[in-house]
Amino acid sequence: MSGEVFVIGVVLAVALVAARLLGRTLGVPEAIVLVALGGAASFLPGATAVDVPPDAVLYFFLPPLVYHAAFVTAPREAKEDAVPIGVLAFGLTLVTALSVMAAALLVVPGLTWPQALALGAAVAPTDPVAATSTLQKLGAPRRLVTILEGESLVNDGVALTLFGLALAAMAHPVTAGETALLLVKVVLGGVGYGLALAWAIGRLRPLIKDGGGQIVLSLVTPFLAYFPAEHFGFSGVLATIVTGFMLGIRGPGVLQPASRLSGRVFWDVLVFLLESALFVLLGLQIHKVFDGVAGQPAGRLALAAVLVIAVVVTVRQAWTWLVFPLARYLPTRPLDFEHLGPRDRLLMGWAGMRGAITLAIALSIPLTAEHRALLLFLAAVVVLATLVVQASTIGPLMRLLGLQEGRTAVVEEATAREALLEVAMSELDRLAADQKIDDQTADVFRQLFELRLDRVRALLDQDGDGPDADRASPASATPGRGLRRELITAQRSKLHELYASGTIGADTLRRIGHELDLEDRRGGTPAP
């Protein structure tokens, strides 16, 4: 066991470094490079002995990944687009899973419906990190990005619930009635437990003052959500999602303000390592997967792979083109589909890449399950095909469709900075009037704020050069800690007020909020 861990550790370390270099050089997604390097390593002496325990993938990787995704979900945007997100996350995920199940049963002799459903559940959820990151860089409509992010969060829970039902059916035969009762128990129990745990953690979190304790609490929370829920027969994934989402909307960051910066870095690194490790682990299984399907006719394997990929891509396009126009006539929230025109739906249909969650589900299929190698092969083919084709072409497709927002994001951020600078000046005037600071100090910082305000307003009056052009450089002088804290508090309060009113989006909130945290930590002037 220690030898396997050492091999995995070495391969992962080498793959992470090489993937960054080769991905940028070759212009391909890093995930492809990680799988290729892991696959090459699987043919090395000793690497064939490496086994990935399904329970380890399910218990170690999934809880922190889905918790982090739920925590950073923008609550206001998710609420505004709840209907489009639900149409994709619930309806499309279920239809995709059942369609893939039917296709697999059609072309794979001897495959049972629970095994086919496990495959459908694995390839149904999207993982549009590559899509949303590309779309954001190119200035895609923010609402489109929000819907894709919300979909990827909710459909994880739907797919994993279906996967749990498939595993239960593999273990022993179940009737339709038993399946319905089990589904109700799994869903309601997971949601209820997640709400209860979120309340408890929310009460505990303010009592922990040190940064190390906050990080530890944030790390154990997804496992506290997942394991007890699974023990009592509930959905651990739904419990983790609900816990993460509720804690996310109750606080401005993963940790308390004093620890927010270190907590953000910690979680960014952790998620990056976990997602990268999944792609490497898939590569390490390639040798065994090929051995497992070696007895299958090559033509049948190719047909099954092409058919599953075609179903995954076609069902999503058909859903966005046919169902979305009908969903706008729902009796509630009809305006949710107002701005989703044909070009938006085409891009949304193409942004259906599969990734880390699909791999985690596929690798969680029990080692004793019949056809496991074939199921893992088909899931891996879907991931690689969508990443290679869709992820690499979504940028050119968006430019071809002309969906860039232009200066919208720049103007929004500049408007927020203008409002925060005005609040800082008002707070400075109030402190000076109350004689909490002397007139000389107030004049010095008033001039600094006015200089920055002039730069921001100048940007709003012209075309601007890009998202960084509106950032005022931090001043060199440093006020007293009490003054700095009061000004930062006033600006942070105004920032959240702008977000709550819909003036700015979650990206602007996080970006400027992060700058305020940096200013607070290093003791600089608390201006945006």
Coordinates of C-alpha atoms in Angstrom, one line a residue:
M1 CA 0.0 0.0 0.0
S2 CA 2.8 2.4 0.9
G3 CA 4.4 1.7 -2.5
E4 CA 1.2 2.5 -4.3
V5 CA 0.9 5.8 -2.4
F6 CA 4.5 6.7 -3.3
V7 CA 3.9 5.9 -7.0
I8 CA 0.7 8.0 -7.1
G9 CA 2.5 10.8 -5.3
V10 CA 5.4 10.9 -7.6
V11 CA 3.3 10.7 -10.7
L12 CA 1.0 13.4 -9.4
A13 CA 3.8 15.8 -8.6
V14 CA 5.5 15.4 -12.0
A15 CA 2.2 15.6 -13.8
L16 CA 1.1 18.8 -12.1
V17 CA 4.3 20.6 -13.1
A18 CA 4.4 19.1 -16.6
A19 CA 0.7 19.8 -17.3
R20 CA 1.2 23.5 -16.6
L21 CA 4.1 23.8 -19.0
L22 CA 2.8 21.6 -21.8
G23 CA -0.8 22.9 -21.5
R24 CA 0.3 26.4 -22.2
T25 CA 2.8 25.4 -24.8
L26 CA 0.5 23.2 -26.8
G27 CA -2.7 25.3 -26.1
V28 CA -4.7 22.3 -24.8
P29 CA -6.6 21.9 -21.6
E30 CA -4.4 20.8 -18.7
A31 CA -6.8 17.9 -17.9
I32 CA -5.8 16.3 -21.2
V33 CA -2.1 16.5 -20.4
L34 CA -2.7 15.1 -16.9
V35 CA -4.6 12.1 -18.2
A36 CA -2.0 11.5 -20.9
L37 CA 0.9 11.6 -18.3
G38 CA -1.0 9.4 -15.9
G39 CA -1.7 7.0 -18.8
A40 CA 2.0 6.9 -19.8
A41 CA 3.0 6.3 -16.2
S42 CA 0.5 3.3 -16.0
F43 CA 2.8 1.3 -18.3
L44 CA 5.8 1.8 -16.1
P45 CA 7.0 -1.2 -14.1
G46 CA 5.2 -1.3 -10.8
A47 CA 2.5 1.1 -11.8
T48 CA 0.2 -1.7 -12.8
A49 CA -0.1 -2.7 -9.1
V50 CA -1.7 0.7 -8.3
D51 CA -5.4 0.3 -7.4
V52 CA -7.7 3.2 -6.8
P53 CA -10.2 2.1 -4.1
P54 CA -13.7 3.3 -5.2
D55 CA -14.6 4.3 -1.6
A56 CA -11.5 6.5 -1.3
V57 CA -12.5 8.4 -4.4
L58 CA -16.1 8.8 -3.2
Y59 CA -15.3 9.7 0.4
F60 CA -12.1 11.7 0.0
F61 CA -12.5 13.7 -3.3
L62 CA -16.3 14.4 -3.6
P63 CA -17.1 16.1 -0.2
P64 CA -14.6 18.9 -0.5
L65 CA -15.2 19.4 -4.2
V66 CA -18.9 19.8 -4.0
Y67 CA -18.7 21.8 -0.7
H68 CA -16.4 24.3 -2.2
A69 CA -18.5 24.6 -5.4
A70 CA -21.7 25.2 -3.2
F71 CA -19.9 27.7 -0.9
V72 CA -18.8 30.0 -3.7
T73 CA -22.1 29.9 -5.6
A74 CA -23.5 33.5 -6.0
P75 CA -26.7 33.4 -4.0
R76 CA -28.5 36.4 -5.6
E77 CA -27.7 35.3 -9.2
A78 CA -28.7 31.7 -8.4
K79 CA -32.0 32.8 -7.0
E80 CA -32.7 35.0 -10.0
D81 CA -31.9 32.2 -12.5
A82 CA -33.4 29.4 -10.4
V83 CA -35.8 28.3 -13.2
P84 CA -33.2 28.0 -16.0
I85 CA -30.8 26.3 -13.6
G86 CA -33.4 23.9 -12.5
V87 CA -34.5 23.1 -16.0
L88 CA -30.9 22.2 -16.9
A89 CA -29.8 20.6 -13.6
F90 CA -32.8 18.5 -12.9
G91 CA -34.5 17.9 -16.2
L92 CA -31.5 17.7 -18.5
T93 CA -29.4 15.6 -16.0
L94 CA -32.2 13.1 -15.6
V95 CA -32.9 12.8 -19.3
T96 CA -29.2 12.5 -20.2
A97 CA -28.7 9.7 -17.6
L98 CA -31.7 7.8 -18.8
S99 CA -30.7 8.3 -22.5
V100 CA -27.2 7.1 -21.9
M101 CA -28.6 4.1 -20.0
A102 CA -30.8 3.2 -22.9
A103 CA -28.0 3.6 -25.4
A104 CA -25.6 1.5 -23.4
L105 CA -28.2 -1.3 -23.0
L106 CA -28.7 -1.2 -26.7
V107 CA -25.1 -1.7 -27.8
V108 CA -23.5 -3.6 -24.8
P109 CA -24.7 -7.2 -24.5
G110 CA -25.2 -8.5 -21.0
L111 CA -25.2 -5.1 -19.4
T112 CA -27.9 -4.7 -16.6
W113 CA -30.0 -1.6 -16.1
P114 CA -28.2 -0.7 -12.8
Q115 CA -24.8 -0.8 -14.5
A116 CA -26.1 1.2 -17.4
L117 CA -27.7 3.7 -15.0
A118 CA -24.4 4.0 -13.2
L119 CA -22.7 5.0 -16.5
G120 CA -25.5 7.4 -17.2
A121 CA -25.2 9.0 -13.8
A122 CA -21.5 9.3 -14.3
V123 CA -21.5 11.2 -17.6
A124 CA -24.7 13.2 -17.0
P125 CA -23.3 16.0 -14.8
T126 CA -21.3 18.8 -16.4
D127 CA -18.1 20.3 -15.0
P128 CA -17.9 23.6 -16.9
V129 CA -14.8 25.0 -15.2
A130 CA -12.9 25.2 -18.4
A131 CA -16.0 26.7 -20.2
T132 CA -16.8 29.4 -17.6
S133 CA -13.1 30.4 -17.2
T134 CA -12.8 30.9 -20.9
L135 CA -16.1 32.6 -21.2
Q136 CA -15.3 35.0 -18.4
K137 CA -12.0 35.9 -20.0
L138 CA -13.6 36.7 -23.3
G139 CA -16.4 38.7 -21.7
A140 CA -19.3 36.4 -22.1
P141 CA -22.7 37.4 -20.8
R142 CA -22.6 37.1 -17.0
R143 CA -26.0 35.5 -16.8
L144 CA -24.9 32.7 -19.1
V145 CA -21.9 32.0 -16.9
T146 CA -24.1 32.1 -13.8
I147 CA -26.5 29.5 -15.2
L148 CA -23.7 27.2 -16.2
E149 CA -22.1 27.4 -12.8
G150 CA -25.4 26.9 -11.0
E151 CA -26.2 23.9 -13.3
S152 CA -22.9 22.2 -12.6
L153 CA -23.5 22.5 -8.8
V154 CA -27.1 21.2 -8.7
N155 CA -26.6 18.4 -11.3
D156 CA -23.8 16.9 -9.2
G157 CA -26.4 16.2 -6.5
V158 CA -28.9 14.8 -9.0
A159 CA -26.3 12.6 -10.7
L160 CA -24.9 11.3 -7.5
T161 CA -28.3 10.5 -6.2
L162 CA -29.0 8.5 -9.3
F163 CA -25.6 6.8 -8.9
G164 CA -26.5 5.8 -5.3
L165 CA -29.8 4.3 -6.6
A166 CA -27.8 2.3 -9.2
L167 CA -25.4 1.0 -6.6
A168 CA -28.3 0.0 -4.4
A169 CA -29.9 -1.9 -7.3
M170 CA -26.5 -3.6 -8.0
A171 CA -26.4 -4.9 -4.5
H172 CA -29.9 -6.4 -4.5
P173 CA -33.0 -6.2 -6.7
V174 CA -35.4 -3.3 -5.9
T175 CA -39.0 -2.7 -7.0
A176 CA -40.3 0.6 -8.4
G177 CA -42.1 1.4 -5.1
E178 CA -39.0 0.7 -3.1
T179 CA -37.0 2.9 -5.4
A180 CA -39.5 5.8 -5.0
L181 CA -39.4 5.5 -1.2
L182 CA -35.6 5.3 -1.1
L183 CA -35.4 8.4 -3.3
V184 CA -37.7 10.4 -1.0
K185 CA -35.7 9.3 2.0
V186 CA -32.3 10.1 0.4
V187 CA -33.3 13.5 -0.8
L188 CA -35.3 14.8 2.1
G189 CA -32.9 13.3 4.6
G190 CA -29.9 14.8 2.9
V191 CA -31.4 18.3 2.6
G192 CA -32.7 18.2 6.2
Y193 CA -29.4 17.1 7.7
G194 CA -27.5 19.7 5.6
L195 CA -29.7 22.5 6.9
A196 CA -29.2 21.3 10.5
L197 CA -25.4 21.1 10.2
A198 CA -25.2 24.5 8.5
W199 CA -27.0 26.0 11.4
A200 CA -24.7 24.3 13.9
I201 CA -21.5 25.3 12.0
G202 CA -22.8 28.8 11.6
R203 CA -23.2 29.1 15.4
L204 CA -19.8 27.6 16.0
R205 CA -17.7 29.5 13.4
P206 CA -17.8 32.9 15.1
L207 CA -16.5 31.4 18.3
I208 CA -13.2 30.4 16.6
K209 CA -11.0 33.4 16.4
D210 CA -7.6 32.1 15.1
G211 CA -7.0 31.5 11.4
G212 CA -5.7 27.9 11.9
G213 CA -8.8 26.9 13.7
Q214 CA -11.0 28.4 11.0
I215 CA -9.2 26.5 8.3
V216 CA -9.5 23.2 10.1
L217 CA -13.2 23.8 10.7
S218 CA -13.8 24.6 7.0
L219 CA -11.8 21.5 6.0
V220 CA -13.8 19.1 8.3
T221 CA -17.2 20.6 7.5
P222 CA -17.8 18.8 4.2
F223 CA -16.9 15.4 5.8
L224 CA -19.1 16.2 8.8
A225 CA -21.9 16.7 6.2
Y226 CA -21.1 13.7 4.0
F227 CA -20.3 10.8 6.3
P228 CA -23.1 11.0 8.9
A229 CA -25.7 11.5 6.1
E230 CA -24.5 8.4 4.3
H231 CA -24.5 6.5 7.5
F232 CA -28.1 7.2 8.1
G233 CA -29.1 6.3 4.5
F234 CA -29.4 9.9 3.3
S235 CA -27.7 11.6 0.4
G236 CA -24.3 12.7 1.6
V237 CA -23.8 14.8 -1.5
L238 CA -27.0 16.7 -1.1
A239 CA -26.2 17.3 2.6
T240 CA -22.8 18.6 1.6
I241 CA -24.2 20.9 -1.1
V242 CA -26.9 22.3 1.2
T243 CA -24.4 22.9 4.0
G244 CA -21.9 24.6 1.7
F245 CA -24.5 26.8 0.1
M246 CA -26.1 27.9 3.4
L247 CA -22.8 28.7 5.0
G248 CA -21.8 30.6 1.9
I249 CA -24.8 32.9 1.9
R250 CA -24.4 33.6 5.6
G251 CA -20.8 34.8 5.4
P252 CA -18.6 36.8 3.0
G253 CA -16.0 34.1 2.6
V254 CA -14.9 30.6 3.5
L255 CA -13.5 31.9 6.8
Q256 CA -13.9 34.9 9.0
P257 CA -12.6 38.3 7.8
A258 CA -9.2 38.0 9.6
S259 CA -8.6 34.6 8.0
R260 CA -10.3 35.1 4.7
L261 CA -7.1 35.5 2.6
S262 CA -5.3 32.4 3.9
G263 CA -8.6 30.5 3.7
R264 CA -9.1 31.4 0.1
V265 CA -5.6 30.4 -0.9
F266 CA -5.9 27.1 1.0
W267 CA -9.2 26.1 -0.7
D268 CA -8.0 27.2 -4.2
V269 CA -4.9 25.0 -3.8
L270 CA -6.9 22.1 -2.3
V271 CA -9.5 22.1 -5.1
F272 CA -6.8 22.4 -7.7
L273 CA -4.9 19.4 -6.3
L274 CA -8.0 17.2 -5.9
E275 CA -9.2 17.9 -9.4
S276 CA -5.8 17.3 -10.9
A277 CA -5.3 14.1 -8.9
L278 CA -8.6 12.7 -10.3
F279 CA -7.3 13.2 -13.9
V280 CA -4.0 11.6 -13.0
L281 CA -5.7 8.7 -11.3
L282 CA -7.8 8.1 -14.4
G283 CA -4.6 8.0 -16.4
L284 CA -3.1 5.5 -14.0
Q285 CA -6.1 3.2 -14.6
I286 CA -5.8 3.3 -18.4
H287 CA -3.6 0.2 -18.6
K288 CA -6.0 -1.8 -16.5
V289 CA -9.0 -0.4 -18.4
F290 CA -7.5 -1.5 -21.7
D291 CA -6.7 -4.9 -20.2
G292 CA -10.3 -5.2 -19.0
V293 CA -11.8 -4.4 -22.4
A294 CA -9.2 -6.3 -24.4
G295 CA -11.6 -9.2 -25.0
Q296 CA -14.3 -6.9 -26.5
P297 CA -14.6 -6.5 -30.3
A298 CA -12.9 -3.2 -31.3
G299 CA -15.9 -2.3 -33.5
R300 CA -18.4 -2.8 -30.7
L301 CA -16.2 -0.6 -28.4
A302 CA -15.9 2.1 -31.0
L303 CA -19.7 2.0 -31.6
A304 CA -20.5 2.2 -27.9
A305 CA -18.1 5.1 -27.4
V306 CA -19.4 7.1 -30.4
L307 CA -23.0 6.4 -29.4
V308 CA -22.6 7.5 -25.8
I309 CA -20.7 10.7 -26.8
A310 CA -23.4 11.4 -29.5
V311 CA -26.2 11.0 -26.9
V312 CA -24.5 13.2 -24.4
V313 CA -23.9 16.0 -26.9
T314 CA -27.1 15.7 -28.8
V315 CA -29.4 15.5 -25.8
R316 CA -27.9 18.7 -24.4
Q317 CA -28.3 20.6 -27.6
A318 CA -31.8 19.4 -28.1
W319 CA -32.7 20.3 -24.6
T320 CA -31.5 23.9 -24.9
W321 CA -33.1 24.4 -28.3
L322 CA -36.4 22.7 -27.7
V323 CA -37.2 22.7 -24.0
F324 CA -35.9 26.2 -23.1
P325 CA -38.3 27.9 -25.5
L326 CA -41.2 25.9 -23.9
A327 CA -40.1 26.6 -20.4
R328 CA -40.5 30.3 -20.8
Y329 CA -44.3 29.7 -20.7
L330 CA -44.2 28.3 -17.2
P331 CA -46.8 30.1 -15.0
T332 CA -44.1 31.3 -12.6
R333 CA -41.0 33.4 -13.2
P334 CA -41.6 33.6 -17.0
L335 CA -39.0 36.4 -17.4
D336 CA -36.2 34.0 -16.4
F337 CA -35.9 33.1 -20.1
E338 CA -36.3 36.6 -21.5
H339 CA -32.7 37.0 -22.5
L340 CA -31.8 33.5 -23.6
G341 CA -31.9 33.8 -27.3
P342 CA -30.8 31.3 -30.0
R343 CA -27.2 32.3 -29.8
D344 CA -27.2 32.0 -26.0
R345 CA -28.8 28.6 -26.2
L346 CA -26.3 27.4 -28.9
L347 CA -23.4 28.4 -26.7
M348 CA -25.0 26.9 -23.6
G349 CA -25.6 23.6 -25.4
W350 CA -22.0 23.4 -26.5
A351 CA -20.7 24.2 -22.9
G352 CA -21.4 20.7 -21.7
M353 CA -17.9 19.5 -20.8
R354 CA -17.4 16.6 -18.4
G355 CA -14.6 16.6 -15.9
A356 CA -13.7 15.8 -12.3
I357 CA -17.1 14.8 -11.0
T358 CA -17.7 12.4 -13.8
L359 CA -14.3 10.8 -13.1
A360 CA -15.0 10.6 -9.4
I361 CA -18.3 8.8 -10.0
A362 CA -16.8 6.4 -12.6
L363 CA -13.9 5.6 -10.4
S364 CA -16.4 4.9 -7.5
I365 CA -18.0 2.0 -9.3
P366 CA -17.2 -1.1 -7.1
L367 CA -14.2 -3.2 -8.2
T368 CA -16.4 -6.3 -8.1
A369 CA -19.0 -4.9 -10.5
E370 CA -19.3 -6.7 -13.8
H371 CA -18.3 -4.6 -16.9
R372 CA -16.6 -2.1 -14.6
A373 CA -13.6 -1.7 -17.0
L374 CA -16.0 -1.0 -19.9
L375 CA -18.0 1.5 -17.9
L376 CA -14.9 3.3 -16.9
F377 CA -13.6 3.3 -20.5
L378 CA -16.8 4.8 -21.8
A379 CA -16.9 7.5 -19.0
A380 CA -13.2 8.4 -19.8
V381 CA -13.9 8.7 -23.5
V382 CA -16.8 11.1 -22.8
V383 CA -14.6 13.2 -20.6
L384 CA -11.7 13.3 -23.0
A385 CA -13.9 13.9 -26.1
T386 CA -15.8 16.8 -24.5
L387 CA -12.6 18.4 -23.2
V388 CA -10.7 18.1 -26.4
V389 CA -13.5 19.2 -28.8
Q390 CA -15.8 21.4 -26.8
A391 CA -13.4 23.1 -24.4
S392 CA -11.0 24.0 -27.2
T393 CA -13.7 25.4 -29.5
I394 CA -16.0 27.2 -27.1
G395 CA -13.9 30.4 -27.3
P396 CA -14.0 30.7 -31.1
L397 CA -17.7 29.8 -31.1
M398 CA -18.5 32.6 -28.7
R399 CA -16.5 35.1 -30.8
L400 CA -18.3 33.8 -33.9
L401 CA -21.7 34.3 -32.2
G402 CA -20.7 37.8 -31.1
L403 CA -21.8 37.3 -27.5
Q404 CA -19.1 39.5 -25.8
E405 CA -20.4 42.0 -23.3
G406 CA -17.8 44.6 -24.2
R407 CA -17.2 47.2 -21.5
T408 CA -20.0 46.0 -19.2
A409 CA -17.8 44.4 -16.6
V410 CA -15.3 47.3 -16.7
V411 CA -18.0 49.9 -16.2
E412 CA -19.6 47.9 -13.4
E413 CA -16.3 47.6 -11.5
A414 CA -15.5 51.2 -12.0
T415 CA -19.0 52.2 -10.8
A416 CA -18.5 50.2 -7.7
R417 CA -15.1 51.7 -7.0
E418 CA -16.6 55.2 -7.4
A419 CA -19.3 54.4 -4.9
L420 CA -16.7 53.0 -2.4
L421 CA -14.4 56.0 -2.7
E422 CA -17.3 58.3 -2.1
V423 CA -18.3 56.3 1.0
A424 CA -14.7 56.5 2.2
M425 CA -14.6 60.3 1.8
S426 CA -17.9 60.6 3.7
E427 CA -16.7 58.5 6.5
L428 CA -13.5 60.5 6.6
D429 CA -15.5 63.7 6.9
R430 CA -17.6 62.2 9.7
L431 CA -14.5 61.2 11.6
A432 CA -13.0 64.6 11.2
A433 CA -16.2 66.3 12.3
D434 CA -16.3 64.2 15.4
Q435 CA -12.7 65.1 16.0
K436 CA -11.6 61.5 16.0
I437 CA -8.8 62.4 13.5
D438 CA -6.9 65.7 13.1
D439 CA -7.6 68.0 10.1
Q440 CA -4.1 67.5 8.6
T441 CA -4.6 63.7 8.4
A442 CA -8.1 64.1 7.0
D443 CA -6.8 66.5 4.3
V444 CA -4.0 64.2 3.3
F445 CA -6.3 61.2 2.8
R446 CA -9.1 63.3 1.3
Q447 CA -6.7 64.4 -1.5
L448 CA -5.7 60.7 -2.1
F449 CA -9.3 59.7 -2.3
E450 CA -10.1 62.6 -4.7
L451 CA -7.2 61.6 -6.9
R452 CA -8.4 58.1 -7.2
L453 CA -12.0 59.2 -7.7
D454 CA -10.9 61.4 -10.6
R455 CA -9.1 58.4 -12.2
V456 CA -12.2 56.2 -11.9
R457 CA -14.6 58.9 -13.3
A458 CA -12.2 59.5 -16.2
L459 CA -12.5 55.8 -17.0
L460 CA -16.2 55.9 -16.9
D461 CA -16.1 58.9 -19.4
Q462 CA -14.0 57.0 -21.9
D463 CA -13.7 53.6 -23.5
G464 CA -11.1 52.2 -21.1
D465 CA -8.3 49.9 -21.9
G466 CA -9.4 46.8 -19.9
P467 CA -10.4 45.5 -16.5
D468 CA -7.2 46.7 -14.8
A469 CA -7.3 50.2 -16.1
D470 CA -9.8 51.3 -13.4
R471 CA -7.7 50.2 -10.5
A472 CA -6.2 53.0 -8.5
S473 CA -2.7 52.3 -7.2
P474 CA -2.5 52.0 -3.4
A475 CA -1.2 55.1 -1.7
S476 CA 2.1 54.9 0.1
A477 CA 1.0 56.5 3.4
T478 CA -0.6 54.4 6.1
P479 CA -3.1 55.7 8.6
G480 CA -3.6 54.5 12.1
R481 CA -5.1 51.0 12.5
G482 CA -8.3 52.3 14.0
L483 CA -8.9 54.8 11.2
R484 CA -8.0 52.2 8.6
R485 CA -10.4 49.6 10.1
E486 CA -13.3 52.1 10.1
L487 CA -12.8 53.1 6.5
I488 CA -12.5 49.5 5.4
T489 CA -15.6 48.6 7.3
A490 CA -17.6 51.4 5.7
Q491 CA -16.4 50.4 2.2
R492 CA -17.0 46.7 2.7
S493 CA -20.6 47.5 4.0
K494 CA -21.2 49.6 0.9
L495 CA -19.8 46.9 -1.4
H496 CA -22.3 44.3 0.0
E497 CA -25.1 46.9 -0.3
L498 CA -24.3 47.3 -4.0
Y499 CA -24.4 43.5 -4.5
A500 CA -27.6 43.1 -2.6
S501 CA -29.3 45.8 -4.7
G502 CA -28.1 44.2 -8.0
T503 CA -25.8 47.0 -9.0
I504 CA -22.8 44.7 -9.1
G505 CA -22.3 41.0 -9.6
A506 CA -20.6 38.3 -7.6
D507 CA -17.3 38.6 -9.6
T508 CA -17.0 42.3 -8.8
L509 CA -17.9 41.7 -5.2
R510 CA -15.2 39.0 -4.8
R511 CA -12.6 41.0 -6.7
I512 CA -12.9 44.3 -4.8
G513 CA -13.6 42.5 -1.5
H514 CA -10.3 40.6 -1.9
E515 CA -8.5 43.9 -2.5
L516 CA -10.0 45.3 0.7
D517 CA -8.8 42.3 2.6
L518 CA -5.3 42.8 1.2
E519 CA -5.3 46.4 2.2
D520 CA -6.5 45.5 5.6
R521 CA -3.8 42.9 6.1
R522 CA -0.9 45.0 4.9
G523 CA -2.0 48.2 6.5
G524 CA -2.4 50.3 3.4
T525 CA -5.0 52.9 2.5
P526 CA -8.3 51.1 2.3
A527 CA -9.4 52.4 -1.0
P528 CA -10.4 50.2 -3.9

